[in-house]
């Protein structure tokens, strides 16, 4: 063995990209010595540290690539305030099993009830579980596809949005689609169908999606694929913030009631 230069080990660790072991080498050697670890135990400890750092890096990078609009976690979601949401079902979705099964999740409900919060929280959990995620507002998605289509680069963009294991499409239905947009969205849904998962948030009931897409035939084709293996969570009630304000006495009168969406809530997978 070549022990000539003192930094020989460091250089080998660099070359092997074992940077956590390299950077913490003295501490790790001390720890192994103090704990009177066997060589095998010491190697296990070193590998654990390296893997922990690599996981941490992957998670941080994936959080960045996902382009979430804000940071929200399940721990920050007040389930008590939202009895229409089944905590167990949300926890189950957060494991990412629905992604492995290529299923879709629809989060429906009026504005302010926590749809985007839950979408981001689930997105972050599944990243930790090892999946790749991309978050995109529905309007940005269709505008990007329409622009790419006009520039002859549709294929490239479809591939971009088809790549992440989970695509979160937020706020579908806040504005109706342009005539061509529904068809572009359909192409994306078809591309992802049974290969990756979709999570869609919408303030519109499923029955209204025909008018969102502006084309009943395309809407039916989209829904056919999305609802085939799907989890539908319908959140009822009023905006969380308005509710909190009223509770703290900032609002005197009841806020105008939001129409509740009447889509039946399915537990687990319906097909
Ligand atoms: P939506 O997407 O349904 O319009 P958001 O998810 O954007 O609503 O929620 C609006 C704000 O209220 C966000 O800051 C969100 O974190 C917060 N919020 C909504 N519901 C809850 C809840 N049940 N517990 C904690 N915060 C909530
Ligand atoms: Mg939202």
Coordinates of C-alpha atoms and ligand atoms in Angstrom, one line a residue:
X1 CA 0.0 0.0 0.0
X2 CA 1.1 3.5 -0.7
X3 CA 1.2 5.4 2.5
X4 CA 3.8 8.0 1.2
X5 CA 1.8 11.2 1.4
X6 CA -0.3 12.1 4.4
X7 CA -3.3 13.1 2.2
X8 CA -3.3 9.8 0.2
X9 CA -6.5 8.6 2.0
X10 CA -8.3 11.9 1.6
X11 CA -7.5 11.9 -2.1
X12 CA -8.8 8.4 -2.6
X13 CA -12.0 9.3 -0.7
X14 CA -12.4 12.3 -3.0
X15 CA -11.9 10.2 -6.0
X16 CA -14.5 7.7 -4.7
X17 CA -16.8 10.7 -3.9
X18 CA -17.0 9.6 -0.3
X19 CA -17.0 13.2 0.7
X20 CA -18.8 12.8 4.1
X21 CA -16.2 10.3 5.2
X22 CA -13.4 12.5 3.9
X23 CA -14.7 15.7 5.6
X24 CA -15.5 14.0 8.9
X25 CA -12.5 11.6 8.8
X26 CA -10.8 12.6 12.1
X27 CA -14.0 12.7 14.0
X28 CA -15.1 9.3 12.6
X29 CA -11.7 7.7 13.4
X30 CA -12.0 9.1 16.9
X31 CA -15.5 7.9 17.3
X32 CA -14.5 4.4 16.1
X33 CA -11.5 4.4 18.5
X34 CA -13.5 5.6 21.5
X35 CA -16.2 3.1 20.9
X36 CA -13.7 0.4 20.4
X37 CA -15.4 -0.6 17.2
X38 CA -14.3 -3.6 15.2
X39 CA -13.2 -2.8 11.7
X40 CA -16.5 -4.0 10.3
X41 CA -18.4 -1.8 12.8
X42 CA -16.3 1.2 11.9
X43 CA -16.8 0.6 8.2
X44 CA -20.6 0.4 8.8
X45 CA -20.5 3.7 10.7
X46 CA -18.6 5.4 7.9
X47 CA -20.9 4.1 5.3
X48 CA -24.0 5.2 7.3
X49 CA -22.6 8.8 7.5
X50 CA -21.9 8.8 3.8
X51 CA -25.3 7.6 2.9
X52 CA -27.0 10.1 5.3
X53 CA -25.2 12.9 3.5
X54 CA -26.1 11.7 0.1
X55 CA -29.7 11.2 1.0
X56 CA -29.8 14.7 2.5
X57 CA -28.3 16.2 -0.7
X58 CA -30.7 14.3 -2.9
X59 CA -33.7 15.5 -0.8
X60 CA -32.5 19.2 -0.9
X61 CA -31.8 19.1 -4.6
X62 CA -35.2 17.5 -5.3
X63 CA -37.0 20.1 -3.1
X64 CA -35.4 22.7 -5.3
X65 CA -36.3 20.9 -8.6
X66 CA -39.9 20.4 -7.5
X67 CA -40.6 24.2 -7.6
X68 CA -43.0 24.2 -4.8
X69 CA -44.7 27.7 -4.3
X70 CA -44.2 27.6 -0.5
X71 CA -42.9 25.3 2.2
X72 CA -45.8 23.4 3.9
X73 CA -45.6 20.1 5.8
X74 CA -48.2 17.6 7.1
X75 CA -47.2 18.5 10.6
X76 CA -48.4 22.0 10.0
X77 CA -51.8 20.9 8.7
X78 CA -54.5 21.3 11.2
X79 CA -56.6 18.2 10.6
X80 CA -58.9 19.0 13.4
X81 CA -60.0 22.2 11.6
X82 CA -60.7 20.2 8.5
X83 CA -62.8 17.1 9.5
X84 CA -63.7 16.4 5.9
X85 CA -60.1 15.3 5.3
X86 CA -59.2 11.8 6.4
X87 CA -55.8 12.0 8.1
X88 CA -55.2 8.3 7.6
X89 CA -55.8 8.6 3.8
X90 CA -53.5 11.6 3.6
X91 CA -50.8 9.8 5.5
X92 CA -51.1 6.8 3.3
X93 CA -50.8 9.0 0.2
X94 CA -47.6 10.6 1.7
X95 CA -45.9 7.2 1.6
X96 CA -45.9 7.5 -2.2
X97 CA -47.5 4.1 -2.7
X98 CA -50.0 5.7 -5.1
X99 CA -47.0 6.8 -7.2
X100 CA -45.6 3.3 -7.4
X101 CA -49.1 2.1 -8.5
X102 CA -49.4 4.9 -11.1
X103 CA -52.6 6.3 -9.5
X104 CA -54.0 9.8 -9.5
X105 CA -55.0 12.0 -6.6
X106 CA -57.6 14.7 -6.9
X107 CA -57.9 17.3 -4.2
X108 CA -61.1 19.2 -4.6
X109 CA -62.7 22.1 -2.7
X110 CA -63.3 25.8 -2.5
X111 CA -60.5 28.3 -2.2
X112 CA -58.4 28.5 1.0
X113 CA -59.3 25.1 2.4
X114 CA -55.7 23.8 2.2
X115 CA -55.6 22.0 -1.2
X116 CA -52.2 23.5 -2.2
X117 CA -50.9 23.0 1.4
X118 CA -51.7 19.3 1.3
X119 CA -50.4 19.0 -2.3
X120 CA -47.0 20.5 -1.3
X121 CA -46.9 18.5 2.0
X122 CA -47.5 15.2 0.2
X123 CA -45.0 16.2 -2.5
X124 CA -42.3 16.8 0.1
X125 CA -43.0 13.6 1.9
X126 CA -42.8 11.5 -1.3
X127 CA -39.5 13.2 -2.2
X128 CA -38.1 12.0 1.1
X129 CA -39.5 8.6 0.2
X130 CA -37.3 8.7 -3.0
X131 CA -39.6 10.0 -5.7
X132 CA -39.1 12.9 -8.0
X133 CA -41.8 15.6 -8.1
X134 CA -42.6 18.6 -10.2
X135 CA -45.2 21.2 -9.1
X136 CA -46.8 23.4 -11.7
X137 CA -49.8 25.7 -11.7
X138 CA -52.3 24.5 -14.3
X139 CA -52.2 27.8 -16.2
X140 CA -48.4 27.7 -16.4
X141 CA -48.5 24.1 -17.6
X142 CA -51.0 24.8 -20.4
X143 CA -49.3 28.1 -21.4
X144 CA -45.9 26.3 -21.5
X145 CA -47.3 23.5 -23.7
X146 CA -49.1 25.9 -26.0
X147 CA -46.0 28.0 -26.5
X148 CA -43.9 24.9 -27.1
X149 CA -46.5 23.6 -29.6
X150 CA -46.4 26.9 -31.5
X151 CA -42.6 26.7 -31.6
X152 CA -42.5 23.1 -32.7
X153 CA -41.0 21.9 -29.4
X154 CA -44.1 20.2 -27.9
X155 CA -42.4 16.8 -27.8
X156 CA -39.6 18.2 -25.7
X157 CA -42.0 19.8 -23.2
X158 CA -44.2 16.8 -23.0
X159 CA -41.1 14.8 -22.1
X160 CA -40.2 17.3 -19.5
X161 CA -43.6 17.2 -17.7
X162 CA -43.8 13.4 -18.2
X163 CA -40.5 12.8 -16.5
X164 CA -41.0 13.3 -12.7
X165 CA -42.6 10.4 -10.9
X166 CA -45.2 12.7 -9.5
X167 CA -46.6 15.8 -11.4
X168 CA -48.6 18.1 -9.2
X169 CA -51.0 20.3 -11.3
X170 CA -52.3 23.1 -9.1
X171 CA -55.5 25.1 -9.5
X172 CA -57.0 23.3 -12.4
X173 CA -60.3 25.2 -13.3
X174 CA -59.6 28.6 -11.8
X175 CA -59.8 29.7 -15.4
X176 CA -61.2 27.8 -18.4
X177 CA -58.7 26.5 -20.9
X178 CA -58.2 28.0 -24.3
X179 CA -59.6 25.7 -27.0
X180 CA -56.3 24.0 -27.9
X181 CA -55.1 23.7 -24.3
X182 CA -57.5 20.9 -23.4
X183 CA -56.0 18.7 -26.1
X184 CA -52.5 19.5 -25.1
X185 CA -53.3 18.6 -21.5
X186 CA -54.9 15.4 -22.7
X187 CA -51.7 14.5 -24.5
X188 CA -49.8 15.0 -21.3
X189 CA -52.2 12.9 -19.2
X190 CA -52.1 10.1 -21.8
X191 CA -48.3 10.3 -21.8
X192 CA -48.2 9.9 -18.0
X193 CA -51.0 7.4 -17.8
X194 CA -49.9 4.4 -15.8
X195 CA -46.3 5.5 -16.0
X196 CA -46.3 8.2 -13.4
X197 CA -48.7 9.7 -11.0
X198 CA -50.7 12.9 -11.1
X199 CA -51.9 15.0 -8.2
X200 CA -54.4 17.7 -9.3
X201 CA -56.0 20.3 -7.1
X202 CA -59.2 22.1 -8.3
X203 CA -61.9 24.3 -7.0
X204 CA -64.3 22.8 -9.4
X205 CA -66.3 19.6 -9.0
X206 CA -65.5 16.8 -11.4
X207 CA -68.9 17.3 -13.0
X208 CA -67.8 20.9 -14.0
X209 CA -64.6 19.8 -15.8
X210 CA -66.3 19.7 -19.1
X211 CA -66.7 23.5 -19.0
X212 CA -63.1 23.9 -17.6
X213 CA -61.7 22.1 -20.6
X214 CA -64.2 23.7 -22.9
X215 CA -64.6 20.5 -24.8
X216 CA -66.8 17.7 -23.4
X217 CA -65.2 15.0 -25.5
X218 CA -61.7 15.8 -24.4
X219 CA -62.8 16.3 -20.8
X220 CA -64.3 12.8 -20.8
X221 CA -61.1 11.3 -22.2
X222 CA -59.0 13.1 -19.6
X223 CA -61.3 12.1 -16.8
X224 CA -61.4 8.6 -18.1
X225 CA -57.7 8.3 -17.6
X226 CA -57.4 10.3 -14.4
X227 CA -60.3 8.6 -12.6
X228 CA -59.4 5.1 -13.6
X229 CA -57.1 4.6 -10.6
X230 CA -57.8 7.5 -8.4
X231 CA -58.1 8.9 -4.9
X232 CA -60.5 11.7 -4.6
X233 CA -60.4 13.9 -1.6
X234 CA -63.1 16.5 -1.3
X235 CA -62.5 19.2 1.2
X236 CA -65.5 21.1 2.4
X237 CA -65.9 24.1 4.5
X238 CA -64.6 27.6 4.4
X239 CA -61.2 29.2 3.9
X240 CA -58.8 28.4 6.8
X241 CA -57.5 31.9 7.0
X242 CA -61.0 33.5 7.2
X243 CA -61.9 31.0 9.8
X244 CA -58.8 31.8 11.9
X245 CA -59.5 35.5 11.6
X246 CA -63.0 35.1 12.7
X247 CA -61.9 33.0 15.6
X248 CA -59.5 35.7 16.7
X249 CA -62.2 38.3 16.5
X250 CA -60.9 40.1 13.5
X251 CA -64.0 39.3 11.5
X252 CA -67.3 40.0 13.0
X253 CA -69.8 38.6 10.6
X254 CA -69.8 35.2 9.0
X255 CA -67.9 35.2 5.7
X256 CA -70.0 34.5 2.6
X257 CA -70.5 30.8 2.3
X258 CA -68.6 29.1 -0.4
X259 CA -70.6 26.6 -2.5
X260 CA -69.6 23.1 -1.4
X261 CA -68.5 20.8 -4.0
X262 CA -70.6 17.7 -4.2
X263 CA -68.4 15.0 -5.4
X264 CA -68.6 11.8 -3.5
X265 CA -65.5 11.0 -1.6
X266 CA -64.0 7.7 -2.3
X267 CA -61.8 5.9 0.1
X268 CA -58.9 4.3 -1.6
X269 CA -59.0 3.3 -5.2
X270 CA -62.1 3.4 -7.3
X271 CA -62.0 2.2 -10.8
Ligands
LIG1 P1 -56.2 26.3 -1.4 O1 -55.1 25.8 -2.2 O2 -57.2 25.3 -1.1 O3 -56.8 27.5 -2.0 P2 -54.1 26.8 0.5 O4 -53.5 25.4 0.7 O5 -53.3 27.7 -0.3 O6 -55.6 26.7 0.0 O7 -54.3 27.4 2.0 C1 -54.4 28.8 2.2 C2 -53.5 29.1 3.4 O8 -54.1 28.5 4.6 C3 -52.1 28.4 3.3 O9 -51.2 29.3 3.9 C4 -52.3 27.1 4.1 O10 -51.0 26.7 4.7 C5 -53.3 27.5 5.2 N1 -54.1 26.4 5.6 C6 -55.2 26.0 4.9 N2 -55.8 24.9 5.6 C7 -55.0 24.7 6.6 C8 -55.1 23.8 7.7 N3 -56.1 22.9 7.8 N4 -54.1 23.8 8.7 C9 -53.1 24.7 8.6 N5 -53.0 25.6 7.6 C10 -54.0 25.6 6.6
LIG2 MG1 -54.3 26.5 -3.9

